[in-house]
Short mmCIF file of C-alpha atoms in Angstrom, two decimals:
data_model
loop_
_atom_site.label_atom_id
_atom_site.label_comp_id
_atom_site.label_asym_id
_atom_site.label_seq_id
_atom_site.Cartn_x
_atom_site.Cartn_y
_atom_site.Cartn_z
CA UNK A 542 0.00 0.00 0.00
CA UNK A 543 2.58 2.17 0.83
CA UNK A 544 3.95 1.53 -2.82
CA UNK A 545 1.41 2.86 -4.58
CA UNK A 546 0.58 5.82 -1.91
CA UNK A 547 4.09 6.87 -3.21
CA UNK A 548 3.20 6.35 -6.86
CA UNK A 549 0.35 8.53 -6.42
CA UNK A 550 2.24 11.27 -4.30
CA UNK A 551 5.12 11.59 -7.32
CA UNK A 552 2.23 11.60 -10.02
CA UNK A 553 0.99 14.78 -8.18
CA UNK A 554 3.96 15.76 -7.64
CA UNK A 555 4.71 16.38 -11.32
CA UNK A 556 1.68 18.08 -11.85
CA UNK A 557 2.65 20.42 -9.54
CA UNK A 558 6.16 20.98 -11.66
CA UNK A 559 3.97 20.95 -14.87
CA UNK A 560 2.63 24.44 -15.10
CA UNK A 561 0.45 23.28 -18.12
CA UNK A 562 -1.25 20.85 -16.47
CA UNK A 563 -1.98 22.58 -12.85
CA UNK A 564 -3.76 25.74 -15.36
CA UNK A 565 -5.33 23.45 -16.78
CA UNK A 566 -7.29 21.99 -13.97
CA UNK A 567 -7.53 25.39 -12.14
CA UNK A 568 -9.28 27.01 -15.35
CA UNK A 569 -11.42 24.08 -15.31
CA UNK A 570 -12.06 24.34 -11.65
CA UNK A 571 -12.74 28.77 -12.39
CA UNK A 572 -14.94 27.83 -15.26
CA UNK A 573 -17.58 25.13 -13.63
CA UNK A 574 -17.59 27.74 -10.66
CA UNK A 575 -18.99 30.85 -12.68
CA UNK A 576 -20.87 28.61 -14.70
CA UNK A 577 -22.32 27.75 -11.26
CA UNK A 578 -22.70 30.79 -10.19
CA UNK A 579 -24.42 31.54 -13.76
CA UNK A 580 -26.93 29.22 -13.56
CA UNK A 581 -27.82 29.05 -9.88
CA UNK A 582 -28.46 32.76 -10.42
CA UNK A 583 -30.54 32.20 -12.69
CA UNK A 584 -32.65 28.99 -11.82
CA UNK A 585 -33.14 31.35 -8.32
CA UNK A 586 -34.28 34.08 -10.33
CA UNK A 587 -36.90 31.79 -12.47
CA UNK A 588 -37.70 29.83 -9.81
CA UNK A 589 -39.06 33.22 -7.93
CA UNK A 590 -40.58 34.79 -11.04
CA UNK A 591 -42.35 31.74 -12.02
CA UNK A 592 -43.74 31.07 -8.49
CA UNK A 593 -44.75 34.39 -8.09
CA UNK A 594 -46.24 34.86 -11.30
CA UNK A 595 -48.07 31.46 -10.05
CA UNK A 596 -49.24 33.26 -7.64
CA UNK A 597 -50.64 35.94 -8.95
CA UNK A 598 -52.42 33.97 -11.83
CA UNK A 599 -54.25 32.44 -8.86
CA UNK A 600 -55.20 35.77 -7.19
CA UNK A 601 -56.10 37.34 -10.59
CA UNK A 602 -58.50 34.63 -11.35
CA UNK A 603 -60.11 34.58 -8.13
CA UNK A 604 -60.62 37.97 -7.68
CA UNK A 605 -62.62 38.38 -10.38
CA UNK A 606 -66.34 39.89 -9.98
CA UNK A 607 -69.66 38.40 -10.31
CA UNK A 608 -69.48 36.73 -14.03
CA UNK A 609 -71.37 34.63 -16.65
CA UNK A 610 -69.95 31.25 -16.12
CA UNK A 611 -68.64 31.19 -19.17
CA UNK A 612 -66.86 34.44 -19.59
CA UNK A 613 -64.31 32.85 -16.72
CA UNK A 614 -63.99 29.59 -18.78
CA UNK A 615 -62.47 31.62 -21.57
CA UNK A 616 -61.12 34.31 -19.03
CA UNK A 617 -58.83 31.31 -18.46
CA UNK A 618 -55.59 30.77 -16.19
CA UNK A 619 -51.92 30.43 -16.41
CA UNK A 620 -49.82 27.56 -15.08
CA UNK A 621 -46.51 27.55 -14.40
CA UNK A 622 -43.86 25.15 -14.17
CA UNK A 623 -40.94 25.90 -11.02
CA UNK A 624 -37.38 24.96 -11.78
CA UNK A 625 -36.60 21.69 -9.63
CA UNK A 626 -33.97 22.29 -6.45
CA UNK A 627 -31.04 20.44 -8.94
CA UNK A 628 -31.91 22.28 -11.93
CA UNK A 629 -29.55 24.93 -10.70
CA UNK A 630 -26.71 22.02 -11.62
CA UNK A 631 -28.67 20.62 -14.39
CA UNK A 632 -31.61 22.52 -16.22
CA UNK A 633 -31.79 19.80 -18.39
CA UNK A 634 -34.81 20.70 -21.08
CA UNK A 635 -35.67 23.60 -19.14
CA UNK A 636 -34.18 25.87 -21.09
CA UNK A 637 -35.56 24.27 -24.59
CA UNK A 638 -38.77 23.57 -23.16
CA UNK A 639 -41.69 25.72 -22.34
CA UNK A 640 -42.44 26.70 -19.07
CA UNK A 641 -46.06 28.27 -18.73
CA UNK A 642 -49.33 27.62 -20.39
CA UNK A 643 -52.69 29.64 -21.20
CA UNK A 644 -55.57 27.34 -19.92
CA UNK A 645 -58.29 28.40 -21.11
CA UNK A 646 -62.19 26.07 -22.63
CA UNK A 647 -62.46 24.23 -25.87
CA UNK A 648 -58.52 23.89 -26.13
CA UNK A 649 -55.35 22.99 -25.14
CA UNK A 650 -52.36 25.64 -25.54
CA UNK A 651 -49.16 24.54 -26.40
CA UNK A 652 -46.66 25.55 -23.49
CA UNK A 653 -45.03 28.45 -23.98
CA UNK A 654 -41.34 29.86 -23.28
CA UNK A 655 -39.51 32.63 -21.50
CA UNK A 656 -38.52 35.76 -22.51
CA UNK A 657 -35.24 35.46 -24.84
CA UNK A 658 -34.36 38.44 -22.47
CA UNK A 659 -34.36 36.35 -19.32
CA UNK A 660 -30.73 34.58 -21.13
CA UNK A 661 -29.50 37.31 -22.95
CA UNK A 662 -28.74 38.82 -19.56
CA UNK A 663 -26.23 36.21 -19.04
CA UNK A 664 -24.07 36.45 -22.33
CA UNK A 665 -22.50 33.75 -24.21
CA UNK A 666 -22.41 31.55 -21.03
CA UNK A 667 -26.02 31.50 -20.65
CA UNK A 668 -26.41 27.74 -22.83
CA UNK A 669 -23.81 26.40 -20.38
CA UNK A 670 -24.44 24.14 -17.18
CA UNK A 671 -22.49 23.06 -14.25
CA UNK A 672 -23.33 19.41 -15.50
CA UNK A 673 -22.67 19.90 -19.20
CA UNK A 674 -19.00 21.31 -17.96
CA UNK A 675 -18.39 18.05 -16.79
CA UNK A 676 -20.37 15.85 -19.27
CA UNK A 677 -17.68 17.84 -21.65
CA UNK A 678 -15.16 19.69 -20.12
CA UNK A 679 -14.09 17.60 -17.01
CA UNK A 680 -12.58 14.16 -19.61
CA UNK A 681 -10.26 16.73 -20.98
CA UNK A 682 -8.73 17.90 -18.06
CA UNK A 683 -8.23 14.01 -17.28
CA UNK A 684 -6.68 13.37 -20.15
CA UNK A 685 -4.43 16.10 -20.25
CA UNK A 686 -2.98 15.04 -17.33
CA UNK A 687 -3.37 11.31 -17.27
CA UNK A 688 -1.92 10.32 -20.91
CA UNK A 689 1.76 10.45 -20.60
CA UNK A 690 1.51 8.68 -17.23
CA UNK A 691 3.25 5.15 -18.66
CA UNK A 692 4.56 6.66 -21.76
CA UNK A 693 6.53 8.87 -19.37
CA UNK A 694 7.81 5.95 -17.09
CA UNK A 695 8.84 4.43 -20.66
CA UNK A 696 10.83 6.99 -21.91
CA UNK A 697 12.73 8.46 -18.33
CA UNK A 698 13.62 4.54 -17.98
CA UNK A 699 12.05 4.35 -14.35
CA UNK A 700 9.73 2.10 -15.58
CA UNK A 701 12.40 -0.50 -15.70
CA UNK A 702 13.65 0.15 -12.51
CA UNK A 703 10.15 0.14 -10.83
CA UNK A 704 9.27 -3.47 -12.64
CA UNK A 705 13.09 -4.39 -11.47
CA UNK A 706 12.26 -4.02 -7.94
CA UNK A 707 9.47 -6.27 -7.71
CA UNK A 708 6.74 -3.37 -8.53
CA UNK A 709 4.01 -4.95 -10.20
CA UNK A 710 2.46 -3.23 -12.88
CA UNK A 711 -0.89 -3.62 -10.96
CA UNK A 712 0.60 -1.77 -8.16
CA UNK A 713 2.26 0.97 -10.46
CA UNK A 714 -1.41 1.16 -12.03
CA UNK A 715 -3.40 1.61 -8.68
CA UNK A 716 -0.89 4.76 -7.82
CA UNK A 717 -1.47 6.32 -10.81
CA UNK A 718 -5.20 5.46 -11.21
CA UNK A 719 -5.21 6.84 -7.48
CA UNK A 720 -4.05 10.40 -8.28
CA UNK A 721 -6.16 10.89 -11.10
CA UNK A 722 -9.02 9.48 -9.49
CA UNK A 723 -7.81 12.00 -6.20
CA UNK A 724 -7.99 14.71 -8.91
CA UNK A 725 -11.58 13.90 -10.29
CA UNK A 726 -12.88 14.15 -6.22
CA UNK A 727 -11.08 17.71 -6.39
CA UNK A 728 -12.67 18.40 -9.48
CA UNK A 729 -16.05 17.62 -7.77
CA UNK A 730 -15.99 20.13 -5.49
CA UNK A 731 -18.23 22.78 -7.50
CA UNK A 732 -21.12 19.82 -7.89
CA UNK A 733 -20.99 19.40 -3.97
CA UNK A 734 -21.10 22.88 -3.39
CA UNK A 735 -23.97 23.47 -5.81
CA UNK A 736 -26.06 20.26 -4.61
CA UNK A 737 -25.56 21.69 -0.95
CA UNK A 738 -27.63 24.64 -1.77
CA UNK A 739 -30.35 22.18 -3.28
CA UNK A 740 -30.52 20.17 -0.16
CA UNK A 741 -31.24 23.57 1.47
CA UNK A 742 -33.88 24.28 -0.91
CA UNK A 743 -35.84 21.19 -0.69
CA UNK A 744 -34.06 18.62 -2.17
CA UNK A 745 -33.52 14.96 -1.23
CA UNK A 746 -30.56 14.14 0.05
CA UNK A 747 -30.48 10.56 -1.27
CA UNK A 748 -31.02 12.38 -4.60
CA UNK A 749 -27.49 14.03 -3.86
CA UNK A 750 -25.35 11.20 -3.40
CA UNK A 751 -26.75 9.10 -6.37
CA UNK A 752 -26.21 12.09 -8.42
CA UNK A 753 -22.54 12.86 -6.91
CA UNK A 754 -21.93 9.01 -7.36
CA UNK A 755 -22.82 9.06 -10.84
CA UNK A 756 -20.54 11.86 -11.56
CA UNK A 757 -17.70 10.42 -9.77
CA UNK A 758 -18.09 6.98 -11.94
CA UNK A 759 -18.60 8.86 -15.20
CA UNK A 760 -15.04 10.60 -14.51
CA UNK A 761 -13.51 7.38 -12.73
CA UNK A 762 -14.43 5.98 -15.99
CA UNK A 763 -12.44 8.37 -18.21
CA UNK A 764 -9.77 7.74 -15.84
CA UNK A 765 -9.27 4.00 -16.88
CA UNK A 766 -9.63 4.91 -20.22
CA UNK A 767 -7.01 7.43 -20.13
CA UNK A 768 -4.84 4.59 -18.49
CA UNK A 769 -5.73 2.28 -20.83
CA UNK A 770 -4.61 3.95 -23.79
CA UNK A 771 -1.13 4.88 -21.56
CA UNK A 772 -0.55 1.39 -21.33
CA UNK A 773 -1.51 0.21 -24.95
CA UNK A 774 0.15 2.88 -26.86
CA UNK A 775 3.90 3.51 -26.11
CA UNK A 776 4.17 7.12 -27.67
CA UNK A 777 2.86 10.38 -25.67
CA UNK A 778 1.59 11.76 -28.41
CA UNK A 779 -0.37 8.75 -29.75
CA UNK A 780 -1.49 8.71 -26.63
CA UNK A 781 -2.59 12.14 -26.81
CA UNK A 782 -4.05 12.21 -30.20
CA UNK A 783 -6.19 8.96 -29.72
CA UNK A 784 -7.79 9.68 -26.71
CA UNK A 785 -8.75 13.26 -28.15
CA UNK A 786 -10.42 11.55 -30.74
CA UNK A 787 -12.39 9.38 -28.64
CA UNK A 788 -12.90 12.54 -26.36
CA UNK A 789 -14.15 14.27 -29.85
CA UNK A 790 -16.56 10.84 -31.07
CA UNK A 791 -18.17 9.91 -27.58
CA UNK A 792 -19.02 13.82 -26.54
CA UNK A 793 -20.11 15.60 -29.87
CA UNK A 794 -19.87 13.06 -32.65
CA UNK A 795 -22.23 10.24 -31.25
CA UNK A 796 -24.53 12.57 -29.46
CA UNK A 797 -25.16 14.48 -33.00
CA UNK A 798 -25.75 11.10 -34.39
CA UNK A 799 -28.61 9.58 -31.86
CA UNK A 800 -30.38 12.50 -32.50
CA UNK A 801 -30.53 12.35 -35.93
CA UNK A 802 -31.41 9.03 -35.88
CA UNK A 803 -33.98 9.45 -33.70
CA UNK A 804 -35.93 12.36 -35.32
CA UNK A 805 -35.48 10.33 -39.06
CA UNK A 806 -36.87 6.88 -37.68
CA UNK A 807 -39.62 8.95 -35.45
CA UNK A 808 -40.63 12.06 -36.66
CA UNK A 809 -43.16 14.12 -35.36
CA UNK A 810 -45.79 15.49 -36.91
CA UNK A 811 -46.02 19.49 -37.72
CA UNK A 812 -48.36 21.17 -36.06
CA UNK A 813 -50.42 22.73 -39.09
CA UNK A 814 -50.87 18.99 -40.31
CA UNK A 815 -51.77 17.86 -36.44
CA UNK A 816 -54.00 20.95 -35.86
CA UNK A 817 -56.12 20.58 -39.42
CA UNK A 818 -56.22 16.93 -38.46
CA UNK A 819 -57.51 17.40 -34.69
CA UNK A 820 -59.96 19.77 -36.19
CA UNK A 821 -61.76 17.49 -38.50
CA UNK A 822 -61.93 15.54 -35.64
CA UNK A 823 -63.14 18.04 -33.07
CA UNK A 824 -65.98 19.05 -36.17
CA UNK A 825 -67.73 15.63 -35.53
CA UNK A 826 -68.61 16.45 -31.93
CA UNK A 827 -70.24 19.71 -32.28
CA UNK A 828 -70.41 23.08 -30.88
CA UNK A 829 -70.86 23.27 -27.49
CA UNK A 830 -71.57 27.17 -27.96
CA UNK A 831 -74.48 25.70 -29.64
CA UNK A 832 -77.50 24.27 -28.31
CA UNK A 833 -79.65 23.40 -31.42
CA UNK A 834 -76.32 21.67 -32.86
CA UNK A 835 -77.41 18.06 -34.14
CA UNK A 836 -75.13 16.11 -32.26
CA UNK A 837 -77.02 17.25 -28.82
CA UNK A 838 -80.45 16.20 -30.11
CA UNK A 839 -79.74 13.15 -28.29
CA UNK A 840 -78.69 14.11 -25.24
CA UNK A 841 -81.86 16.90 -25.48
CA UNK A 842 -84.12 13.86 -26.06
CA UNK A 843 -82.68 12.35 -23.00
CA UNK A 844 -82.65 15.24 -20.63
CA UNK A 845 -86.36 15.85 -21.53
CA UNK A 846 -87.42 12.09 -20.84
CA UNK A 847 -85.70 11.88 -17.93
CA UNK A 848 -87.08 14.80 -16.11
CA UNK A 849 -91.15 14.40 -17.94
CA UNK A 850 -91.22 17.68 -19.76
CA UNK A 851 -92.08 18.32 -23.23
CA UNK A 852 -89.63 21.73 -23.70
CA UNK A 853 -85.90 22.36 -22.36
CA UNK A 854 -87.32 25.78 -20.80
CA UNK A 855 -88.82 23.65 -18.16
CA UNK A 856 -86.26 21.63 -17.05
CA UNK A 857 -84.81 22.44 -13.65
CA UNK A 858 -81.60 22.69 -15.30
CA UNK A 859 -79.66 24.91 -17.45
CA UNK A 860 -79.51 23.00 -21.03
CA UNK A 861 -76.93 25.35 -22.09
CA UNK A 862 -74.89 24.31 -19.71
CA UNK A 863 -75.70 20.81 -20.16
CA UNK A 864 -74.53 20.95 -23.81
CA UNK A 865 -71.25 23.18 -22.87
CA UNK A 866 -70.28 20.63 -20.12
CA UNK A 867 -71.00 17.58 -22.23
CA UNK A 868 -69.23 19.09 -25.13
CA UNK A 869 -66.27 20.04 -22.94
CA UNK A 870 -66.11 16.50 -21.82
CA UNK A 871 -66.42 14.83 -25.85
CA UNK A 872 -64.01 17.44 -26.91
CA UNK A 873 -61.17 16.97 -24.30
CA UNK A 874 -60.95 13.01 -25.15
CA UNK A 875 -59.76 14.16 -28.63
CA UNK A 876 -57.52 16.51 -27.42
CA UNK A 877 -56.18 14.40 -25.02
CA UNK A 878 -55.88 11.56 -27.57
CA UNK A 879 -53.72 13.60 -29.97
CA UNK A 880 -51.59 15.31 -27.40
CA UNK A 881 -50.63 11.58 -25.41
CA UNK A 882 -49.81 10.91 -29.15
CA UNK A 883 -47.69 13.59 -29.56
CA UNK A 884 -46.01 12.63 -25.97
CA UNK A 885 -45.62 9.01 -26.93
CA UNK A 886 -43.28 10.05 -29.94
CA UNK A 887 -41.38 12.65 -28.25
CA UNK A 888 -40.54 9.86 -25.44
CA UNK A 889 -39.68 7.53 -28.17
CA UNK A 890 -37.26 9.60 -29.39
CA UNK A 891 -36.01 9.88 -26.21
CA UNK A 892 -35.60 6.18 -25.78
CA UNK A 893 -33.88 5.81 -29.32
CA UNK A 894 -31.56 8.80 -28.25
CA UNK A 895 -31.13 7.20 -24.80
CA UNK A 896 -30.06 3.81 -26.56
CA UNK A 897 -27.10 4.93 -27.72
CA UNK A 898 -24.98 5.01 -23.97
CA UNK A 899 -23.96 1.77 -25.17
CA UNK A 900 -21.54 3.48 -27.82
CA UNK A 901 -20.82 6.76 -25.49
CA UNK A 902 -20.83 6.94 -21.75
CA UNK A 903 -21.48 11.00 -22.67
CA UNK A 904 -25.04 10.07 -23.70
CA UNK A 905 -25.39 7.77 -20.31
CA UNK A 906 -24.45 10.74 -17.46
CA UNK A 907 -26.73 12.98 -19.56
CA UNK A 908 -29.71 11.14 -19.08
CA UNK A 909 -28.86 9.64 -16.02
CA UNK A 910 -28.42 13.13 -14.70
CA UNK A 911 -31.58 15.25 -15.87
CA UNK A 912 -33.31 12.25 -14.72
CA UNK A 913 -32.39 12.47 -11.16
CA UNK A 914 -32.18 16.27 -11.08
CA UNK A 915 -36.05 16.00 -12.24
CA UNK A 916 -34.87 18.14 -15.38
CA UNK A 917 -35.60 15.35 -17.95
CA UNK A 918 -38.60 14.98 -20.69
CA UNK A 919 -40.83 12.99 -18.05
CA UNK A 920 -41.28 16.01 -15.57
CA UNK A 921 -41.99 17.98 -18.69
CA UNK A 922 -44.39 15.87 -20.00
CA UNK A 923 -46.24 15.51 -16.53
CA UNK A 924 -46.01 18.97 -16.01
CA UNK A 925 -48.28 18.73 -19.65
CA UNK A 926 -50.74 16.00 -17.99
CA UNK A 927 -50.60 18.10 -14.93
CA UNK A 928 -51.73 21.46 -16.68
CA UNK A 929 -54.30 19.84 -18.97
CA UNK A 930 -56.34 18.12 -15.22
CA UNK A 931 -56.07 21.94 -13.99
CA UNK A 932 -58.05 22.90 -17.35
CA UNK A 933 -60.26 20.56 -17.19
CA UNK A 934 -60.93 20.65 -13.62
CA UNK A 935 -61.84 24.53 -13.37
CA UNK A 936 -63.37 24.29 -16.62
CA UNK A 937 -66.13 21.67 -16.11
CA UNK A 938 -66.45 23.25 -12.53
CA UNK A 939 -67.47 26.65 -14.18
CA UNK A 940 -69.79 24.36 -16.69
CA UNK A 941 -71.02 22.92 -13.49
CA UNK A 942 -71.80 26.55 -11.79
CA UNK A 943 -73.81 27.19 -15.49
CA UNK A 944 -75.70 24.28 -15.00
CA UNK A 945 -77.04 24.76 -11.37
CA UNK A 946 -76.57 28.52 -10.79
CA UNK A 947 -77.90 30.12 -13.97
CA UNK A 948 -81.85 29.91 -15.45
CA UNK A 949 -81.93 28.59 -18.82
CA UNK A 950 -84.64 31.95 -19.35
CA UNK A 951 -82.05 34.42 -17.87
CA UNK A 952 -78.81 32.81 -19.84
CA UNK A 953 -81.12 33.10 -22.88
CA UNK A 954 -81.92 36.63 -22.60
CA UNK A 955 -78.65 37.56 -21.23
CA UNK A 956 -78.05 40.05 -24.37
CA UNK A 957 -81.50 41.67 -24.37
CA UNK A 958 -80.59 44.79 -21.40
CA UNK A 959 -78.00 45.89 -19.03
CA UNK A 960 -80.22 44.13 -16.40
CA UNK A 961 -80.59 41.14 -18.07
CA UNK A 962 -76.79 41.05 -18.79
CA UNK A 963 -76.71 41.35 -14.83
CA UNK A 964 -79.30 38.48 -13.94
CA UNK A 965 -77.27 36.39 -16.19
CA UNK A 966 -74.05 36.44 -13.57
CA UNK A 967 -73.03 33.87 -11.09
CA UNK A 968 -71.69 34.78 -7.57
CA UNK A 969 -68.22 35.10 -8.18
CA UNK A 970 -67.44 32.50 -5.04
CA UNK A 971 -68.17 30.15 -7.88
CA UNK A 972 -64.00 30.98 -9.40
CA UNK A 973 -63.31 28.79 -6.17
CA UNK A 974 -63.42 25.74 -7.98
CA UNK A 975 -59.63 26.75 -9.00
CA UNK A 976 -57.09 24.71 -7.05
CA UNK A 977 -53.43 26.12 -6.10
CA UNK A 978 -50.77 24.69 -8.37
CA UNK A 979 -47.38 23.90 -7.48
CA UNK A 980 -45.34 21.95 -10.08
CA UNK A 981 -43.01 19.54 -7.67
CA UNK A 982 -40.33 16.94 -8.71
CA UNK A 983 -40.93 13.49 -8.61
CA UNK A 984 -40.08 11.61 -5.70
CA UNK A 985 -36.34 10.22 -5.41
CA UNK A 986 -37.78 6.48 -6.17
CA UNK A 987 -39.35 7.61 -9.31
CA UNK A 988 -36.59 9.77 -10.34
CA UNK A 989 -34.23 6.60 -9.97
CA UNK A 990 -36.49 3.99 -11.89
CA UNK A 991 -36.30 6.55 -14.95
CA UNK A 992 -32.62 6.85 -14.84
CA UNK A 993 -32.22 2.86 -13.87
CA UNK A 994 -31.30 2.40 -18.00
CA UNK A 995 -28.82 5.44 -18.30
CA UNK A 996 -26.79 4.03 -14.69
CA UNK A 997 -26.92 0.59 -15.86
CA UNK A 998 -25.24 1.68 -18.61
CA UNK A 999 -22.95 4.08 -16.79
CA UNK A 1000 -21.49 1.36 -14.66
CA UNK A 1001 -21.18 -1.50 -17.52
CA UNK A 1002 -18.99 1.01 -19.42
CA UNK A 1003 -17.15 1.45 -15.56
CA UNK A 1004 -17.00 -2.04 -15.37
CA UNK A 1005 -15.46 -2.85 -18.53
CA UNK A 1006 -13.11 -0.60 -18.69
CA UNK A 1007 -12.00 -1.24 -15.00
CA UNK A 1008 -11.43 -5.41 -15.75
CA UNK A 1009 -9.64 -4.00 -19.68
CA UNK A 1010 -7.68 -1.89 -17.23
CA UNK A 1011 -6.69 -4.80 -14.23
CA UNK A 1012 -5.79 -7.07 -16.87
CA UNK A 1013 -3.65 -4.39 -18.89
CA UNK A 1014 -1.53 -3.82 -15.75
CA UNK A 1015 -0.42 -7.08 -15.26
CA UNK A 1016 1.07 -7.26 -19.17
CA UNK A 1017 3.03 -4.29 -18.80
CA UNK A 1018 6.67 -4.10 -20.62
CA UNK A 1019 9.44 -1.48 -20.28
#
């Protein structure tokens, strides 16, 4: 042990005499801290816009006066979706996905984005994350330090001596594999820091360590690479040169590549040809403005038998609410229908892109990491399912207020007078039926079954690489 303690004290000990190589990892170490800074900044300042803004939306719509029902249900209500505790590590899609919607009767908005203003404010730096830094940043600094660490040996001739004195190369391995993996736990610091002040705003701690684990195994496993291809190739700069590449094809090539292939083999539909097609849909169900449409004549027949009367003025019932509530109901099925569609192929993508950790680990701490940050398509696309039960939920209850609260005669006449405009209002008590909304992360459990695939992954490409590595060290020649 004390062998390779010593191995792993010299290795540092020329990185401190190699200027190049101690900037290196202190730029590194400058840059993930102000990109820290950047984007805890600014998931704090989202996070209080968007839950005051949530707020407020709630306050507006409540304080609205005395109404006709159906005014409010195209009055309508914002939602809101709050940046999760980790998102100031990881934003994951938050910054290419929407973040509010317009609910409002008869439809479902598409979710809409921030003001480009909110990340001009930042600069250039603004596209950057903590966790993209060392998804892409941190294997460089790795192998800029860790490639001439046998080549070295080779050519200063101490790796003969060291192999002369009964040094294995398993124990020469485990030194230097020691200091660089000593290095990636100093290069780590800025992720504890930043998950610290997510633990203080909410977040689970279990959440933290499986996300610092998974970040220490994604850089462990550059580390054995790096060794790896010190062992196998005998030249620094061979060294150097091949481990760029695969630096170049497992960060930016492969990742290009899975999402080509993803959108080609599943494309999505454009949203002119979805909304015509929804629409000739939504045509066969009638108008719910519309009482004398055909396709209520059935549910007027009914209404009429049930209750014994011969016209809809004497039912003890509002029939234009009837047919507004019935054709809310019809109507959101079809919307629902096409926008679970819409979700199923965006997730497949997802999948397809997700697929391809077996050919780069890049790909595998990506997903594994917006997944348990809560920054990943899921949460976006429950925030969707979310938002569309709040629609429905206040809408129907308004439908339900024009059913009970409002005479078919008045509702009828509501146009006629100022005072029959007036009789034609519901107590505004009736905007209670809107709940409070707080988007929240998924529980630690859920957030760990969705990135079960991406670890899985993670830790067969650690694996691998660790036993390519153990058996490597025991072949190695002067």
């Amino acid at each position: 042990m004390n062998q390779i303690l010593h191995i792993a004290a010299d290795e540092w000990r020329y990185w401190f005499r190699s200027q190049l190589a101690l900037g290196a990892a202190g730029i590194f170490l400058v840059f993930v801290l102000v990109t820290s800074l950047i984007t805890a900044v600014r998931m704090e300042a989202e996070t209080h816009t968007r839950t005051h803004q949530q707020t407020e939306a709630e306050q507006t719509f409540l304080s609205q006066p005395d109404r006709h029902p159906h005014r409010m249900v195209h009055y309508g209500h914002y939602l809101f979706r709050a940046p999760a505790p980790l998102a100031m590590f990881d934003p994951g899609l938050d910054t290419v996905t929407g973040q509010s919607i317009f609910l409002e009767g008869h439809r479902q908005n598409t979710v809409m984005f921030a003001e480009s203003a909110a990340s001009a404010n930042f600069g250039g730096l603004a596209w950057l994350s903590p966790a993209l830094v060392y998804q892409i940043f941190a294997p460089i600094i790795i192998i800029l330090l860790g490639h001439s660490d046998i080549a070295r040996e080779r050519e200063s001739g101490q790796l003969v001596s060291l192999l002369a004195i009964s040094i294995s190369g398993h124990k020469i391995m485990a030194g230097k594999a020691l200091a660089l993996l000593s290095l990636s736990l100093l290069l780590l610091i800025p992720l504890i820091i930043g998950t610290s002040i997510a633990l203080a705003n909410g977040e689970d701690f279990f959440a933290l360590l499986i996300l610092f684990a998974a970040y220490f195994s994604y850089l462990a496993l550059w580390v054995f690479i790096t060794l790896i291809a010190s062992i196998v190739l005998t030249q620094r700069s061979a060294t150097l040169a091949t481990l760029t590449a695969a630096w170049f094809g497992f960060a930016l090539v492969l990742p290009s590549v899975a999402v080509n292939v993803a959108t080609g083999s599943t494309p999505v539909a454009g949203k002119i040809e979805t909304d015509l097609a929804m629409l000739y849909d939504l045509r066969k169900l009638g108008d719910g403005h519309n009482e004398n449409d055909p396709a209520f004549q059935t549910l007027r027949s009914d209404l009429l038998e049930q209750y014994n009367v011969k016209r809809i003025e004497d039912l003890p019932i509002n029939f234009r609410g009837i047919v507004a509530f019935d054709g809310e109901e019809q109507l959101t099925k079809v919307l629902n229908e096409y926008a679970e569609e819409r979700m199923q192929i965006e997730a497949q993508q997802d999948t397809t892109i997700s697929r391809y950790s077996i050919l780069t680990p890049v790909l595998a701490i990506a997903f594994a990491s917006r997944s348990i940050a809560g920054t990943d398509l899921a949460h976006y696309h429950r925030f969707q399912r979310e938002a569309e039960a709040v629609r429905y939920d206040f809408v129907q209850g308004l439908n339900q207020a024009h059913v009970e609260k409002l005479s078919y005669q008045a509702d009828i006449n509501r146009n006629k007078d100022e005072e029959s405009s007036r009789r034609a209002r519901v107590d505004a008590s009736n905007w209670q039926v809107l709940d409070d909304y707080q988007f929240e992360t998924a529980d630690v459990s859920q957030r760990m079954a969705t990135a079960s695939y991406s670890l899985q992954w993670l830790l067969t490409w650690l694996a691998t690489s660790l036993i390519s590595l153990l058996w490597l060290s025991g072949r190695i020649k002067p």
